Amino acid sequence: MSSSSEISMVLVVSLFVTSLMAMTASAGNFYQDFDITFGGERAKILNGGQLLTLNLDKFSGSGFKSKNEYLFGRIDMQIKLVSGNSAGTVTAYYLSSQGPTHDEIDFEFLGNLSGDPYTLHTNVFSQGKGNREQQFHLWFDPTKAFHTYSIVWNSQRIIFLVDNIPIRVFNNLETIGVPFPKNQPMRIYSSLWNADDWATRGGLVKTDWTQAPFTASYRNFQASTTSTNSLTEQNAWQTQGLDAAGRNRLRWVQQKFMVYNYCSDLKRFPQGLPAECRRSSCSKEHQNKTQKHNRGNPDPYQNDALFLQLNSSTGTESSNNQSPEAPSREQGQDQRESEADYPKGLSTNMWWADLKGALGQRFNFGAIACSARVLTKDKHLALPHVSVSDIRYIDWPELHRRGFKGVVFDKDNTLTVPYSLTLWGPLGSSLQQCKSVFGPDIAVFSNSAGLYEYDHDGSKARELEGAIGIKVIRHKVKKPAGTAEEIEKHFGCKASHLIMVGDRPLTDIVYGNQNGFLTILTEPLSLAEEPFIVRQVRKLETSLVNRWFRKGLKPTSHWMLPDGMQCVKHPPPL
């Protein structure tokens, strides 16, 4: 070995040993540990360094960063988010290195209108590449008290935790070519800033500056890390993972509160999902069901307290996954209320409750007779006038020019992923154009939100209306059965002057055709949330429709648009 190679090896080994030895475990003081990065007096350190507040007004936001850099560790911060109407604001809390090939681990809290839930946006960058977004709604109101947001980062994995409950795990999969942040020390950053061009409903809701200043508060910073500036003993976070109880908590969060997962976004990755998604248990859990919370829990801040039941059913956790600490005085009342709401033994019985609710929503038993008639006699009713990949391909101005007076959307897999109550992000600009063309004459007519049988108090309809800004028509009969009476009453015109947009030939399209609508069939936004049987039924529907088209069957001609392709955009959107 050459002398230069020996010197290089010695340096590498020395740096490695030094990094193993360089550990800090500290309860933070904001004066000692952080620097204000921008915003001037809008960022304030109070109570002798125990509290820090960031403020945002019309002229500037504010932010801070850590004095130290860290390579691996556990970072805890208690944060109380902007209260009230926080739409358009973003509170960011993250680890990051610098440069075009930087690493980054993100918490971002996207504000919303009063009463609507915050969206917790997470992401992981390695060597400058991100695009690994997962988003969640929380099981509590993060504006009423301080809650602890933690990042555990070691050479095997990254764990995101909220009040010590894991919400996301990003594993080191370098063995299959997935880069992992492990070589670049990172600082802690946080900022409060205006992002109303994208943060709330895709930029549709702007910041209300009459509510300014907006304030986020921080306290009880703790770091147990490898630091480039200090030395101490080794800590447990270096090998921390999830035991059975931790995995159960993670599964609970994914099933109840995850609202977006890049690993389930087949539209975004038409050439195939990223490599880590094919190995990700998180992806599998999200594909099983991401939106149960939205079905069974109309209050976005109602806390199931399921993790308490999971603790009792799985036993004591190992040291690799610390049990949740006792709630602070500010959090105690909220936790006691949530515990009282939850029945004992839920962890063993929850699958049955979920199954009963899922069967009721996913299987349209009332449509069987109607479908039988279509399959045997009236096949043309299942054939759409127009077929597109999604609503971005629809030429709304052309339809309006042709004399159509309004648009009726299905919800699940047309505007939202199944059982979500928020718009699928990429559709935002098309829906906004539709609103600008048709004004208030747009509505949702769904077999979930607004259907009396499953939304008898209208809570899901109200939440969806708040999220996408479109009226949800209440009704009692599932598509494809029933008349268009409620819809015609809402729009004040005959159904023949309206457009029905949906993703199911034997429900949305049959309903629309037999009531005289112009019918537009879209491809489903995501199949990941649908159970196996429903996916097979969907395949059968598609196969039958394609077969009937090949045999020369045609949909009933619509007098206002004889050639449906005249309302399809060319070239299609990116």
Coordinates of N, CA and C in Angstrom, one line a residue, residues 193-298:
W193 N -43.2 31.1 7.5 CA -43.2 31.9 6.2 C -44.5 31.8 5.5
N194 N -44.7 32.7 4.5 CA -45.9 32.8 3.7 C -45.7 31.9 2.4
A195 N -46.5 30.9 2.3 CA -46.5 30.1 1.1 C -47.8 29.9 0.5
D196 N -48.6 31.0 0.4 CA -50.0 30.9 -0.1 C -50.1 30.6 -1.6
D197 N -49.0 30.5 -2.3 CA -49.1 30.1 -3.7 C -49.2 28.6 -3.8
W198 N -49.1 27.8 -2.7 CA -49.2 26.4 -2.8 C -49.6 25.7 -1.5
A199 N -49.5 26.3 -0.4 CA -49.6 25.6 0.9 C -51.0 25.1 1.2
T200 N -52.0 25.8 0.9 CA -53.4 25.5 1.3 C -54.3 25.3 0.1
R201 N -54.7 24.0 -0.1 CA -55.5 23.6 -1.2 C -54.9 24.0 -2.5
G202 N -53.6 23.7 -2.6 CA -52.9 24.0 -3.9 C -52.8 25.4 -4.2
G203 N -52.9 26.3 -3.3 CA -52.8 27.8 -3.5 C -54.1 28.4 -3.7
L204 N -55.2 27.7 -3.6 CA -56.5 28.3 -3.9 C -56.9 29.2 -2.7
V205 N -56.5 28.9 -1.5 CA -56.8 29.8 -0.3 C -55.5 30.6 0.0
K206 N -55.7 31.9 0.0 CA -54.6 32.8 0.3 C -54.6 33.2 1.8
T207 N -53.4 33.7 2.2 CA -53.2 34.2 3.5 C -54.1 35.4 3.8
D208 N -54.8 35.4 4.9 CA -55.6 36.5 5.4 C -54.8 37.4 6.3
W209 N -54.2 38.4 5.7 CA -53.3 39.3 6.5 C -54.0 40.0 7.6
T210 N -55.3 40.1 7.6 CA -56.0 40.8 8.7 C -55.8 39.9 10.0
Q211 N -55.4 38.7 9.9 CA -55.2 37.8 11.0 C -53.8 37.9 11.6
A212 N -52.9 38.6 10.9 CA -51.5 38.8 11.3 C -51.4 39.6 12.5
P213 N -50.3 39.4 13.3 CA -49.2 38.5 13.1 C -49.5 37.0 13.4
F214 N -49.0 36.1 12.7 CA -49.1 34.7 13.0 C -47.9 34.3 13.8
T215 N -48.2 33.4 14.8 CA -47.1 33.1 15.8 C -47.1 31.6 16.0
A216 N -45.8 31.0 15.9 CA -45.5 29.7 16.3 C -44.6 29.7 17.5
S217 N -44.7 28.8 18.5 CA -43.9 28.8 19.7 C -43.2 27.5 19.9
Y218 N -41.9 27.6 20.4 CA -41.1 26.5 20.6 C -40.5 26.4 22.0
R219 N -40.3 25.2 22.5 CA -39.7 25.1 23.9 C -39.2 23.6 24.0
N220 N -38.5 23.4 25.1 CA -38.0 22.1 25.4 C -37.2 21.4 24.3
F221 N -36.3 22.1 23.7 CA -35.5 21.5 22.7 C -34.5 20.5 23.4
Q222 N -34.3 19.3 22.9 CA -33.4 18.4 23.4 C -32.7 17.7 22.2
A223 N -31.4 17.5 22.4 CA -30.6 16.8 21.4 C -29.7 15.7 22.0
S224 N -29.8 14.5 21.5 CA -28.9 13.4 21.9 C -28.3 13.0 20.6
T225 N -27.1 13.5 20.3 CA -26.6 13.4 18.9 C -25.1 13.2 18.9
T226 N -24.6 12.9 17.7 CA -23.2 13.1 17.4 C -23.1 14.5 16.9
S227 N -22.2 15.3 17.5 CA -22.0 16.7 17.2 C -20.6 16.9 16.7
T228 N -20.4 17.8 15.8 CA -19.0 18.1 15.4 C -18.3 18.9 16.4
N229 N -19.0 19.3 17.5 CA -18.4 20.2 18.4 C -18.2 19.7 19.8
S230 N -18.7 18.5 20.1 CA -18.6 18.0 21.5 C -18.4 16.5 21.6
L231 N -18.0 16.1 22.8 CA -17.7 14.6 23.0 C -18.4 14.1 24.3
T232 N -19.0 12.9 24.2 CA -19.5 12.2 25.3 C -19.8 10.8 25.0
E233 N -20.6 10.1 25.7 CA -20.8 8.6 25.5 C -21.8 8.3 24.4
Q234 N -21.8 7.0 24.1 CA -22.7 6.5 23.1 C -24.1 6.4 23.6
N235 N -25.1 6.5 22.7 CA -26.5 6.6 23.1 C -27.4 5.6 22.4
A236 N -28.6 5.3 22.9 CA -29.4 4.2 22.4 C -30.0 4.5 21.0
W237 N -30.1 5.8 20.7 CA -30.7 6.1 19.4 C -29.9 5.5 18.2
Q238 N -28.6 5.2 18.5 CA -27.8 4.8 17.4 C -28.3 3.5 16.7
T239 N -29.0 2.7 17.4 CA -29.6 1.5 16.8 C -31.1 1.4 17.0
Q240 N -31.7 2.6 17.3 CA -33.1 2.5 17.6 C -34.0 2.2 16.4
G241 N -34.9 1.2 16.6 CA -35.9 0.9 15.6 C -37.2 0.8 16.2
L242 N -38.1 0.0 15.6 CA -39.5 -0.2 16.2 C -39.7 -1.6 16.6
D243 N -40.2 -1.8 17.8 CA -40.6 -3.2 18.2 C -42.0 -3.4 17.8
A244 N -42.7 -4.4 18.3 CA -44.0 -4.7 17.9 C -45.0 -3.6 18.2
A245 N -44.9 -3.0 19.4 CA -45.8 -2.0 19.8 C -45.6 -0.7 18.9
G246 N -44.3 -0.4 18.6 CA -44.0 0.7 17.7 C -44.6 0.5 16.3
R247 N -44.4 -0.7 15.9 CA -45.0 -1.0 14.5 C -46.5 -0.9 14.5
N248 N -47.2 -1.3 15.6 CA -48.6 -1.2 15.7 C -49.0 0.3 15.7
R249 N -48.3 1.1 16.4 CA -48.6 2.5 16.4 C -48.4 3.1 15.0
L250 N -47.3 2.7 14.4 CA -47.0 3.2 13.0 C -48.2 2.8 12.1
R251 N -48.6 1.6 12.2 CA -49.7 1.1 11.3 C -51.0 1.9 11.6
W252 N -51.3 2.2 12.9 CA -52.4 3.0 13.2 C -52.4 4.4 12.5
V253 N -51.2 5.0 12.6 CA -51.1 6.4 12.0 C -51.3 6.3 10.5
Q254 N -50.7 5.3 9.9 CA -50.8 5.1 8.4 C -52.2 4.9 8.0
Q255 N -52.9 4.0 8.7 CA -54.3 3.7 8.3 C -55.3 4.8 8.6
K256 N -55.1 5.6 9.7 CA -56.1 6.5 10.1 C -55.8 7.9 9.6
F257 N -54.5 8.3 9.5 CA -54.2 9.7 9.4 C -53.3 10.1 8.2
M258 N -52.8 9.1 7.4 CA -52.0 9.5 6.3 C -53.0 9.9 5.1
V259 N -52.7 11.0 4.5 CA -53.5 11.6 3.4 C -52.8 11.6 2.1
Y260 N -51.5 11.4 2.1 CA -50.8 11.3 0.8 C -49.5 10.5 1.1
N261 N -49.2 9.6 0.1 CA -48.0 8.8 0.2 C -47.4 8.6 -1.2
Y262 N -46.2 9.2 -1.5 CA -45.7 9.1 -2.8 C -45.5 7.6 -3.3
C263 N -45.4 6.7 -2.3 CA -45.3 5.3 -2.7 C -46.6 4.7 -3.2
S264 N -47.7 5.4 -3.2 CA -48.9 5.0 -3.7 C -49.4 5.8 -4.9
D265 N -48.6 6.7 -5.3 CA -49.0 7.6 -6.4 C -48.5 7.1 -7.7
L266 N -49.3 6.2 -8.3 CA -49.0 5.6 -9.6 C -49.1 6.6 -10.7
K267 N -49.9 7.6 -10.6 CA -50.0 8.7 -11.7 C -48.7 9.4 -11.7
R268 N -48.1 9.7 -10.6 CA -46.9 10.5 -10.5 C -45.7 9.7 -11.1
F269 N -45.7 8.4 -10.9 CA -44.6 7.6 -11.3 C -45.0 6.5 -12.4
P270 N -45.4 7.0 -13.6 CA -46.0 6.0 -14.6 C -45.0 5.0 -15.0
Q271 N -43.7 5.2 -14.8 CA -42.7 4.3 -15.2 C -42.3 3.3 -14.1
G272 N -43.0 3.4 -13.0 CA -42.8 2.5 -11.9 C -42.4 3.3 -10.6
L273 N -42.9 2.8 -9.5 CA -42.7 3.5 -8.2 C -41.2 3.4 -7.9
P274 N -40.7 4.4 -7.1 CA -39.3 4.3 -6.6 C -38.9 3.0 -6.0
A275 N -37.7 2.7 -6.0 CA -37.2 1.4 -5.6 C -37.5 1.2 -4.1
E276 N -37.4 2.2 -3.3 CA -37.7 2.0 -1.8 C -39.2 1.7 -1.6
C277 N -40.1 2.1 -2.5 CA -41.5 1.8 -2.3 C -41.8 0.3 -2.4
R278 N -41.0 -0.3 -3.3 CA -41.3 -1.8 -3.5 C -40.8 -2.6 -2.3
R279 N -40.0 -2.0 -1.4 CA -39.6 -2.7 -0.2 C -40.2 -2.1 1.1
S280 N -41.1 -1.1 0.9 CA -41.6 -0.3 2.1 C -42.8 -0.9 2.7
S281 N -42.7 -1.2 4.0 CA -43.9 -1.7 4.7 C -44.9 -0.5 4.8
C282 N -44.4 0.7 4.8 CA -45.3 1.9 4.9 C -46.2 1.9 3.6
S283 N -45.6 1.6 2.5 CA -46.3 1.6 1.2 C -47.4 0.6 1.3
K284 N -47.1 -0.6 1.8 CA -48.1 -1.7 1.8 C -49.2 -1.3 2.8
E285 N -48.9 -0.7 3.9 CA -49.9 -0.3 4.8 C -50.8 0.7 4.2
H286 N -50.2 1.7 3.5 CA -51.0 2.7 2.9 C -51.9 2.2 1.8
Q287 N -51.4 1.2 1.1 CA -52.2 0.6 0.0 C -53.4 -0.1 0.5
N288 N -53.2 -0.7 1.7 CA -54.4 -1.4 2.3 C -55.5 -0.4 2.7
K289 N -55.1 0.7 3.3 CA -56.1 1.7 3.6 C -55.5 2.9 4.2
T290 N -55.6 4.1 3.6 CA -55.0 5.3 4.1 C -56.1 6.2 4.7
Q291 N -57.3 6.0 4.4 CA -58.3 7.0 4.7 C -59.4 6.5 5.6
K292 N -59.1 5.5 6.4 CA -60.2 5.0 7.4 C -60.6 6.2 8.3
H293 N -59.6 7.0 8.7 CA -59.9 8.1 9.6 C -61.0 9.0 9.0
N294 N -60.9 9.3 7.7 CA -61.9 10.2 7.1 C -63.2 9.6 7.0
R295 N -63.3 8.2 7.0 CA -64.6 7.6 6.9 C -65.3 7.6 8.3
G296 N -64.5 7.1 9.3 CA -65.2 6.9 10.6 C -65.0 7.9 11.6
N297 N -64.3 9.0 11.3 CA -64.0 10.0 12.3 C -64.2 11.4 11.7
P298 N -65.4 12.0 11.6 CA -65.6 13.2 11.0 C -64.9 14.4 11.7

